[in-house]
């Protein structure tokens, strides 16, 4: 039961936030001008807050249900996790701040932060997953990390193809070929699920002692949380028609 | 500095930075929700402008609260794995509840509120800001349950060198948590109230054309801040009764009490210094109390002055004073946290686990790296965000992007 709860939030994070991180990575390719970039960001804007919170929840589940693993995993990968957090903060700052001041240089700077932060996030995830999955650390880990980062970028592109219109959609759909946008998105999602499950199987998933009390509460909450997210997805189910608040 | 000091400094800076934004978030969310309720019922454009203006400042502030909060959550596992291993089965449960019951919903609905403006039905949009506000309270509640456990551990047993949760109700009902939650939440209302009053006073002092917006806002701000001060002080006063003996002894500075607290802990844990640094605890406590006195001394008469309309519109020295008061609640909050947290030292879980035992086995170099990196990034972002808050606050309701209607709106097409 505890393992299901943890898997639910980690896998949910990879599939959902993987898409907005990937869009951030592909931002210079998808959006060639400031106004195009703003429209590309509108594809993820209503979702990224609700997506990144899956990782916050996963960390909470780790703290409550697997406290020993939490300490081992985070302090044992200290530098990588710190890099991941710094990249996360940089990416979010870029998204929030780009529109706060009019001016090409200000926006270009914070778009740069979004791109750098998204790459940093994807590469840190790559490093962490290759450590857990393949037990590789050091310079050699760059190779699997790049493969994971490429998966993030591809996933982001397929999501952008689903959300954008016109020339932006065509650019994003370059990976899909004629295969259909939804099917390509399903494929990259499945790749994320596979990587996540394989990594999970390599972890010492020994639950702590609060599971019998906490896990049923969390299980009961999950339908509510999914419904809340479902409302967001329903509200923003249409393709992007112009710039958003960000 | 040794590694424990570096790790403590890192956590203190992150938590301190986080709390500055959290305090304003809790207070402003409440005021935005109240104003939006009035706007939705009355349809009055003044209320709508107020909602959008204060909402915009709330969102700018919230973004910093999130990013500092993320780093804080992960720091527990990063630098304090001794704590998560020893006590994670108990206080980790409160953290899990916080992320799932509160923050997950808060974040999801905040996205809906920001981007759903002019898209959602206005009653649904109003319901969304109330969910955001109430889950923000819930978030503070569960964090204080976790913190209260560290201050005054209850509801657990010690088994095989680790704590196990046996009484969830006792952990939640912990007076050291409940009283502090009331103190913190009321303090946040004071912070939000003086912020709204101070920004409004700035505009009234400059003879703004938005007189209605800022007169109403100033009254709401002071109307929340003054009662908030009384509630904060009441909970704070009760809080002294829930404090660990070491903190009380350090606060009073009485040699007798210090010796008694030391002897009590030494009887269980053997020789060693089991007491917090007296000077830091006293300085922080006095700072908090002096700032409270100043706020009360200025807030009381301000509450009366705001009832007179010509004064609200025209008493410019008073406007300046209110604007200058904006930082006071923030400083009092930080001093209060230093008092609470340093006063718990040298314990991570009072009487059970010391702060050095709570630390992860980390090298000096790694901590210097992370401390430097976090401080640099947060230093820049905080400076930028404070500047942006000031800039957007000064610009007034005319320049608000939040809730703006899009210029052109093509026919929507489904994306999934």
XYZ file of C-alpha atoms in Angstrom:
662
model
C 0.000 0.000 0.000
C 2.805 2.398 0.965
C 4.709 1.548 -2.204
C 1.647 2.189 -4.340
C 1.192 5.643 -2.765
C 4.826 6.591 -3.372
C 4.782 5.235 -6.933
C 1.565 7.103 -7.697
C 3.046 10.505 -6.862
C 6.512 9.926 -8.332
C 5.176 8.541 -11.610
C 2.523 11.245 -11.745
C 5.282 13.817 -11.349
C 7.446 12.351 -14.101
C 4.625 12.207 -16.654
C 2.973 15.544 -15.803
C 5.899 17.785 -14.820
C 8.133 15.998 -17.339
C 6.053 17.711 -20.000
C 6.433 21.253 -18.695
C 10.138 20.741 -18.013
C 10.530 19.475 -21.588
C 8.702 22.493 -22.996
C 11.092 24.719 -21.034
C 14.052 22.857 -22.552
C 12.663 23.248 -26.076
C 11.684 26.894 -25.573
C 14.409 28.390 -27.829
C 13.521 25.926 -30.583
C 9.745 26.308 -30.304
C 9.577 30.072 -29.781
C 11.861 32.110 -32.030
C 10.654 35.544 -30.882
C 9.606 36.957 -27.510
C 5.905 36.802 -28.406
C 6.214 33.235 -29.709
C 7.986 32.220 -26.501
C 5.199 33.762 -24.469
C 2.665 31.705 -26.394
C 4.719 28.524 -25.911
C 4.819 29.215 -22.169
C 1.042 29.652 -22.238
C 0.901 25.952 -23.199
C 2.214 24.958 -19.761
C 1.320 28.038 -17.667
C -1.948 26.787 -16.101
C -0.425 23.380 -15.357
C 3.103 23.819 -14.048
C 2.069 24.792 -10.503
C -0.209 21.777 -10.268
C 2.450 19.555 -11.876
C 5.460 20.373 -9.725
C 3.388 19.852 -6.608
C 3.370 16.104 -7.370
C 7.048 16.047 -6.423
C 6.354 18.027 -3.255
C 3.715 15.408 -2.446
C 6.127 12.582 -3.294
C 8.678 14.089 -0.912
C 5.969 14.356 1.754
C 5.027 10.698 1.210
C 8.699 9.779 1.434
C 8.990 11.725 4.714
C 5.883 10.137 6.200
C 5.974 6.573 4.888
C 9.664 5.962 4.077
C 11.594 8.282 6.434
C 14.722 6.151 6.461
C 14.875 6.012 2.671
C 14.196 9.765 2.527
C 17.366 10.473 4.488
C 19.458 7.906 2.584
C 18.254 8.952 -0.837
C 18.532 12.703 -0.366
C 21.656 12.973 1.777
C 23.291 10.131 -0.183
C 22.855 12.108 -3.426
C 23.485 15.470 -1.784
C 25.170 17.332 -4.641
C 22.763 16.011 -7.271
C 19.676 16.870 -5.209
C 21.036 20.353 -4.433
C 21.636 20.851 -8.177
C 18.086 19.666 -8.864
C 16.658 22.148 -6.357
C 18.724 25.037 -7.699
C 17.578 24.218 -11.237
C 13.970 23.952 -10.066
C 14.135 27.344 -8.341
C 15.786 28.912 -11.414
C 13.165 27.466 -13.771
C 10.266 28.658 -11.624
C 11.810 32.102 -11.182
C 12.157 32.368 -14.965
C 8.503 31.504 -15.530
C 7.162 33.815 -12.823
C 9.399 36.785 -13.481
C 9.530 37.011 -17.306
C 6.351 39.057 -17.580
C 6.788 41.251 -14.511
C 8.673 44.041 -16.297
C 8.180 45.044 -19.929
C 11.409 45.076 -21.904
C 13.159 42.703 -24.292
C 16.309 42.239 -22.197
C 14.426 41.463 -18.993
C 12.267 38.874 -20.772
C 15.191 37.330 -22.656
C 17.102 36.989 -19.362
C 14.289 35.204 -17.533
C 13.475 33.048 -20.566
C 17.136 32.064 -20.398
C 16.619 31.150 -16.730
C 13.612 29.011 -17.687
C 15.622 27.177 -20.344
C 18.713 26.703 -18.158
C 16.615 25.631 -15.183
C 14.631 23.146 -17.277
C 17.832 21.608 -18.655
C 19.309 21.538 -15.174
C 16.208 19.786 -13.838
C 16.205 17.185 -16.622
C 19.939 16.510 -16.272
C 19.749 16.252 -12.465
C 16.897 13.788 -12.821
C 19.010 11.938 -15.362
C 21.932 11.839 -12.939
C 19.746 10.701 -10.046
C 17.966 8.033 -12.067
C 21.201 6.675 -13.512
C 22.657 6.472 -10.016
C 19.619 4.605 -8.690
C 18.996 2.538 -11.825
C 22.494 1.713 -13.052
C 24.594 2.642 -10.023
C 26.754 4.904 -12.181
C 28.274 8.076 -10.727
C 30.890 10.506 -11.938
C 31.637 11.565 -15.537
C 30.305 8.314 -17.026
C 26.853 9.121 -15.606
C 26.619 11.967 -18.111
C 25.655 9.495 -20.825
C 22.504 8.002 -19.241
C 21.718 11.456 -17.855
C 21.679 12.843 -21.384
C 19.378 10.020 -22.504
C 16.915 10.879 -19.712
C 17.197 14.586 -20.552
C 16.399 13.767 -24.188
C 13.305 11.914 -22.987
C 12.205 15.014 -21.060
C 12.688 17.189 -24.150
C 10.826 14.753 -26.401
C 7.970 14.481 -23.904
C 7.755 18.273 -23.722
C 7.640 18.547 -27.496
C 4.778 16.061 -27.736
C 2.874 17.964 -25.064
C 3.498 21.276 -26.834
C 2.204 19.732 -30.079
C -1.023 18.892 -28.256
C -1.430 22.386 -26.824
C -0.243 24.834 -29.508
C -1.583 25.915 -32.865
C -0.278 26.917 -36.279
C 3.433 27.164 -36.891
C 4.288 26.507 -33.218
C 2.337 23.269 -33.361
C 4.142 22.240 -36.551
C 7.524 22.861 -34.939
C 6.551 20.857 -31.871
C 5.138 18.000 -33.941
C 8.435 17.377 -35.745
C 9.013 14.272 -33.583
C 5.563 12.817 -34.166
C 5.932 12.509 -37.934
C 2.577 11.301 -39.140
C 1.939 9.217 -36.040
C -0.525 11.544 -34.340
C 0.192 13.855 -31.416
C -1.751 12.000 -28.764
C -0.084 8.688 -29.591
C 3.391 10.189 -29.420
C 2.543 11.757 -26.058
C 1.323 8.368 -24.828
C 4.584 6.815 -25.990
C 6.865 9.284 -24.162
C 4.622 8.969 -21.090
C 5.016 5.201 -21.202
C 8.785 5.634 -21.436
C 8.719 7.768 -18.279
C 6.548 5.233 -16.457
C 8.969 2.457 -17.410
C 12.044 4.373 -16.228
C 10.254 5.332 -13.004
C 9.095 1.796 -12.221
C 12.517 0.303 -12.973
C 14.200 2.855 -10.712
C 11.650 2.134 -7.979
C 12.398 -1.593 -8.175
C 16.053 -0.845 -7.440
C 15.281 1.130 -4.259
C 15.147 -0.452 -0.794
C 11.444 0.336 -0.304
C 11.134 -0.521 3.405
C 8.165 1.411 4.804
C 8.440 2.992 8.256
C 5.983 2.320 11.058
C 3.380 5.021 10.405
C 2.023 3.292 7.270
C -0.977 1.497 8.818
C -2.176 4.864 10.115
C -1.137 7.208 7.330
C -1.451 5.197 4.119
C -5.260 4.685 4.317
C -5.701 8.435 4.852
C -3.602 9.167 1.790
C -5.449 6.575 -0.286
C -8.754 8.174 0.672
C -7.400 11.598 -0.325
C -6.140 10.545 -3.758
C -9.544 10.700 -5.537
C -10.035 14.256 -4.217
C -6.589 15.350 -5.348
C -7.100 13.812 -8.772
C -10.493 15.512 -9.042
C -8.931 18.899 -8.223
C -6.323 18.375 -10.921
C -8.999 17.090 -13.282
C -10.837 20.389 -12.921
C -7.693 22.257 -14.036
C -7.245 19.953 -17.023
C -10.894 20.352 -17.962
C -10.779 24.145 -17.646
C -7.704 24.414 -19.860
C -8.547 21.639 -22.306
C -8.451 23.955 -25.342
C -5.447 24.708 -27.463
C -3.612 27.920 -26.620
C -5.147 30.879 -28.398
C -2.803 33.602 -27.200
C -0.537 34.707 -24.375
C -1.434 33.854 -20.782
C -0.744 35.742 -17.545
C 2.941 34.727 -17.502
C 32.150 26.994 11.636
C 31.735 23.257 11.931
C 29.371 21.289 9.709
C 26.482 21.385 12.197
C 26.658 25.185 12.341
C 26.747 25.377 8.539
C 23.742 23.077 8.225
C 21.880 25.062 10.878
C 22.687 28.335 9.155
C 21.519 26.900 5.838
C 18.222 25.759 7.320
C 17.757 28.996 9.264
C 18.317 31.154 6.177
C 15.966 29.036 4.061
C 13.265 28.844 6.707
C 13.629 32.540 7.549
C 13.376 33.574 3.907
C 10.466 31.204 3.408
C 8.602 32.551 6.383
C 8.818 36.191 5.309
C 6.861 35.295 2.196
C 4.576 32.812 3.946
C 3.483 35.365 6.516
C 2.465 37.806 3.803
C 0.855 35.019 1.759
C -1.382 33.931 4.642
C -2.444 37.477 5.434
C -2.883 38.687 1.867
C -4.745 35.556 0.722
C -7.309 36.207 3.434
C -7.731 39.853 2.465
C -7.928 39.024 -1.258
C -10.566 36.373 -0.563
C -12.606 38.799 1.534
C -12.369 41.555 -1.075
C -13.198 39.177 -3.915
C -16.232 37.979 -1.961
C -17.463 41.566 -1.737
C -16.676 42.141 -5.418
C -18.566 39.019 -6.448
C -21.629 39.867 -4.404
C -21.716 43.607 -5.102
C -20.388 43.642 -8.672
C -18.800 46.975 -7.655
C -15.870 47.845 -9.996
C -13.938 49.335 -7.042
C -13.981 45.971 -5.276
C -12.945 44.234 -8.473
C -9.993 46.595 -8.899
C -9.020 45.959 -5.290
C -9.159 42.203 -5.848
C -6.943 42.375 -8.914
C -4.447 44.813 -7.385
C -3.933 42.957 -4.099
C -4.179 39.640 -5.942
C -1.291 40.619 -8.183
C 0.911 41.447 -5.184
C -0.198 38.198 -3.550
C 0.896 36.195 -6.611
C 4.299 37.930 -6.868
C 4.864 37.152 -3.209
C 3.547 33.587 -3.438
C 6.060 32.560 -6.107
C 8.930 33.208 -3.694
C 7.119 31.334 -0.951
C 6.948 28.249 -3.168
C 10.581 28.132 -4.234
C 11.946 28.694 -0.732
C 9.451 26.147 0.627
C 10.593 23.475 -1.817
C 14.181 23.824 -0.715
C 13.131 23.729 2.929
C 11.152 20.501 2.509
C 14.023 18.725 0.780
C 16.595 20.037 3.241
C 15.161 17.825 5.975
C 16.213 14.710 4.062
C 19.365 16.314 2.657
C 21.037 17.662 5.758
C 19.038 16.167 8.643
C 18.756 12.454 7.843
C 19.501 11.662 11.499
C 16.226 13.406 12.344
C 14.194 11.732 9.582
C 15.563 8.333 10.565
C 14.941 8.774 14.288
C 11.678 10.730 14.311
C 10.446 10.565 10.692
C 7.834 7.927 11.518
C 6.158 10.480 13.744
C 6.757 13.998 12.529
C 7.077 12.849 8.902
C 3.393 11.947 9.114
C 2.558 15.603 9.779
C 4.733 16.671 6.845
C 2.999 14.151 4.593
C -0.389 15.496 5.676
C 0.808 19.028 4.918
C 1.826 18.219 1.360
C -1.293 16.173 0.563
C -4.168 17.775 2.459
C -2.920 21.310 2.095
C -0.184 22.252 -0.334
C -1.197 19.936 -3.189
C -4.689 21.415 -3.239
C -3.474 24.967 -2.606
C -1.066 24.890 -5.525
C -3.521 23.223 -7.904
C -6.263 25.724 -7.089
C -3.920 28.702 -7.198
C -3.113 27.810 -10.826
C -6.842 27.623 -11.456
C -7.388 31.018 -9.805
C -4.582 32.829 -11.649
C -5.171 31.419 -15.106
C -8.903 30.797 -14.757
C -9.718 34.516 -14.453
C -12.488 35.358 -16.997
C -12.632 31.658 -17.843
C -14.345 30.214 -14.799
C -17.806 31.202 -13.681
C -17.334 34.055 -11.177
C -18.837 32.079 -8.290
C -16.567 29.142 -9.061
C -13.632 31.560 -9.227
C -14.594 32.937 -5.814
C -14.834 29.411 -4.390
C -11.337 28.723 -5.751
C -9.694 31.636 -3.864
C -11.375 30.477 -0.653
C -10.034 26.962 -1.167
C -6.574 28.478 -1.749
C -6.873 30.517 1.461
C -8.184 27.690 3.631
C -5.590 25.212 2.361
C -2.904 27.828 3.083
C -4.137 27.818 6.701
C -4.153 24.005 6.661
C -0.592 24.046 5.393
C 0.508 26.289 8.266
C -1.440 24.057 10.666
C 0.334 20.821 9.690
C 3.734 22.500 9.602
C 3.126 23.742 13.128
C 2.089 20.215 14.182
C 5.452 18.977 12.856
C 7.312 21.847 14.514
C 5.315 21.463 17.732
C 6.424 17.836 17.917
C 10.070 18.908 17.727
C 9.431 21.467 20.480
C 7.428 19.210 22.755
C 7.310 15.588 21.568
C 4.047 13.728 22.340
C 2.122 10.742 20.982
C 5.176 8.525 20.392
C 7.072 5.591 21.900
C 10.759 4.749 21.495
C 11.312 1.363 19.816
C 14.621 -0.060 18.560
C 16.216 3.375 18.728
C 13.490 5.009 16.620
C 10.294 6.824 17.501
C 6.974 5.284 16.560
C 3.659 7.147 16.361
C 1.128 5.623 18.731
C -1.309 8.479 19.330
C -2.025 10.597 16.271
C -4.662 12.584 18.199
C -2.163 13.542 20.898
C 0.332 14.708 18.265
C -2.329 16.902 16.629
C -3.709 18.209 19.927
C -0.194 19.084 21.166
C -0.555 22.467 22.890
C 2.968 23.460 21.800
C 1.685 23.169 18.231
C -1.868 24.480 18.550
C -0.978 27.626 20.459
C 1.896 28.392 18.097
C -0.404 27.906 15.107
C -2.802 30.502 16.495
C 0.123 32.845 17.203
C 1.582 32.464 13.728
C -1.730 32.752 11.880
C -2.755 35.878 13.769
C 0.749 37.271 13.214
C 0.269 36.686 9.495
C -2.973 38.705 9.610
C -1.021 41.525 11.251
C 1.618 41.272 8.509
C -0.957 41.296 5.714
C -2.983 44.020 7.394
C -0.084 46.454 7.885
C 1.148 45.682 4.358
C -2.213 46.582 2.819
C -2.568 49.645 5.057
C 0.982 50.825 4.333
C 0.713 50.468 0.562
C -2.698 52.164 0.598
C -1.304 55.018 2.690
C 1.504 55.472 0.154
C -1.054 56.043 -2.602
C -3.288 58.299 -0.500
C -0.254 60.372 0.433
C 0.464 60.873 -3.272
C -3.142 62.085 -3.833
C -4.009 59.056 -5.966
C -6.960 59.100 -8.362
C -7.876 55.657 -6.917
C -9.053 57.179 -3.629
C -11.933 54.745 -3.155
C -9.740 51.694 -3.721
C -7.134 52.798 -1.215
C -9.442 54.249 1.413
C -11.350 50.968 1.578
C -8.123 48.976 1.485
C -6.528 51.015 4.264
C -9.558 50.432 6.461
C -9.566 46.699 5.781
C -5.825 46.515 6.462
C -5.934 48.331 9.805
C -9.236 46.651 10.640
C -7.482 43.291 10.429
C -4.099 44.320 11.855
C -5.236 45.707 15.227
C -7.442 42.762 16.292
C -4.714 40.539 14.845
C -2.227 42.094 17.276
C -4.441 41.256 20.248
C -4.954 37.672 19.111
C -1.229 37.255 18.392
C -0.350 38.549 21.849
C -2.937 36.324 23.542
C -1.609 33.166 21.896
C 1.945 34.340 22.502
C 1.191 34.788 26.180
C -0.358 31.324 26.472
C 2.636 30.022 24.538
C 4.949 30.795 27.439
C 3.153 28.052 29.376
C 3.843 25.458 26.684
C 7.571 26.173 26.495
C 10.310 23.745 27.372
C 12.073 24.477 30.708
C 15.354 25.306 28.946
C 13.801 28.087 26.886
C 11.902 29.563 29.831
C 15.087 29.489 31.899
C 17.070 31.226 29.145
C 14.341 33.834 28.684
C 14.090 34.687 32.369
C 17.853 34.474 32.729
C 17.348 33.131 36.246
C 20.414 31.163 37.342
C 18.204 28.988 39.503
C 15.932 27.931 36.609
C 18.875 27.413 34.279
C 20.501 25.102 36.794
C 17.220 23.211 37.301
C 16.676 22.718 33.537
C 20.284 21.626 33.114
C 20.044 19.178 36.006
C 16.781 17.699 34.715
C 18.259 16.987 31.271
C 21.629 15.877 32.638
C 19.870 13.289 34.804
C 18.636 11.584 31.618
C 21.365 12.397 29.117
C 24.461 12.626 31.259
C 26.851 15.537 31.554
C 27.072 18.186 28.832
C 25.584 21.580 28.028
C 21.871 20.999 27.505
C 20.807 24.660 27.487
C 20.233 27.196 24.691
C 22.390 30.344 24.309
C 20.840 32.771 26.796
C 21.814 36.016 25.015
C 20.350 35.016 21.626
C 17.076 33.846 23.177
C 16.736 37.031 25.219
C 17.634 39.383 22.365
C 15.171 37.677 20.011
C 12.399 37.660 22.610
C 12.904 41.310 23.538
C 13.026 42.334 19.863
C 9.706 40.610 19.251
C 8.064 42.211 22.268
C 9.399 45.707 21.546
C 8.169 45.499 17.944
C 4.782 44.330 19.211
C 4.641 47.321 21.557
C 5.517 49.737 18.735
C 2.881 48.220 16.442
C 0.258 48.403 19.169
C 1.233 51.974 20.121
C 0.885 53.138 16.507
C -1.846 50.722 15.415
C -4.317 51.670 18.159
C -4.598 55.392 17.320
C -4.443 54.542 13.600
C -7.514 52.386 14.037
C -9.389 55.443 15.355
C -7.975 57.835 12.744
C -9.122 55.596 9.893
C -12.747 56.089 10.949
C -12.593 59.753 9.881
C -12.783 60.051 6.099
C -10.993 63.433 5.652
C -8.135 62.131 7.789
C -7.869 58.987 5.668
C -7.702 61.110 2.537
C -5.505 63.918 3.755
C -3.373 63.293 6.880
C -0.089 62.858 5.074
C 2.404 62.474 7.958
C 0.244 59.590 9.200
C 0.300 58.063 5.685
C 4.087 58.174 5.713
C 4.200 56.543 9.132
C 1.921 53.697 8.040
C 4.112 53.036 5.014
C 7.214 52.966 7.195
C 5.516 50.388 9.432
C 5.302 47.722 6.690
C 8.561 45.961 7.717
C 7.780 45.805 11.453
C 5.622 42.643 11.506
C 8.165 40.847 9.303
C 10.957 41.679 11.725
C 8.817 40.622 14.689
C 8.021 37.306 12.954
C 11.697 36.544 12.352
C 12.609 37.459 15.917
C 9.813 35.189 17.142
C 11.138 32.258 15.129
C 14.688 32.807 16.350
C 13.325 32.847 19.909
C 11.379 29.615 19.338
C 14.038 27.692 17.435
C 17.258 28.828 19.105
C 15.464 28.443 22.426
C 14.979 24.722 21.628
C 18.721 24.169 21.201
C 20.789 22.084 21.564
C 17.896 19.761 20.784
C 16.397 18.878 17.412
C 13.660 16.885 19.166
C 13.513 18.374 22.648
C 14.990 16.089 25.265
C 15.317 13.188 22.797
C 17.673 13.957 19.903
C 20.351 16.629 19.756
C 20.878 18.821 16.724
C 24.282 17.297 16.022
C 22.808 13.791 16.205
C 20.112 14.904 13.760
C 22.586 15.864 11.056
C 23.408 13.831 7.954
C 26.988 12.579 7.644
C 28.079 15.360 5.265
C 31.469 16.774 4.452
C 32.360 20.382 5.164
C 32.911 21.057 1.451
C 29.452 19.888 0.397
C 27.766 22.106 2.939
C 29.859 25.116 1.969
C 28.877 24.478 -1.664
C 25.135 24.172 -1.000
C 25.046 27.007 1.519
C 26.865 29.325 -0.900
C 24.700 28.306 -3.855
C 21.357 28.605 -2.030
C 22.335 31.897 -0.405
C 23.447 33.386 -3.729
C 20.358 32.271 -5.667
C 17.887 33.202 -2.939
C 19.703 36.468 -2.232
C 19.264 37.563 -5.839
C 15.681 36.300 -6.122
C 14.578 37.878 -2.863
C 16.093 41.208 -3.857
C 14.395 41.037 -7.263
C 11.049 40.053 -5.750
C 11.084 42.709 -3.053
C 11.903 45.262 -5.738
C 9.055 43.918 -7.910
C 6.609 43.993 -4.996
C 7.558 47.635 -4.417
C 7.322 48.483 -8.101
C 3.914 46.878 -8.590
C 2.638 48.284 -5.310
C 3.672 51.805 -6.360
C 2.146 51.512 -9.830
C -1.349 51.046 -8.500
C -4.410 49.252 -9.869
C -4.143 50.734 -13.373
C -1.152 48.574 -14.351
C -2.301 45.167 -13.102
C -1.973 42.221 -15.496
C -3.796 39.704 -13.279
C -7.359 39.129 -14.448
C -6.890 41.213 -17.583
C -9.154 40.274 -20.461
C -7.283 39.043 -23.564
C -7.388 41.473 -26.485
C -8.213 38.987 -29.212
C -9.783 35.613 -28.580
C -9.990 33.179 -31.512
C -12.422 30.260 -31.452
C -11.084 27.660 -29.005
C -10.036 24.209 -30.274
C -9.781 21.165 -28.012
C -6.236 19.935 -27.400
C -7.126 16.699 -25.588
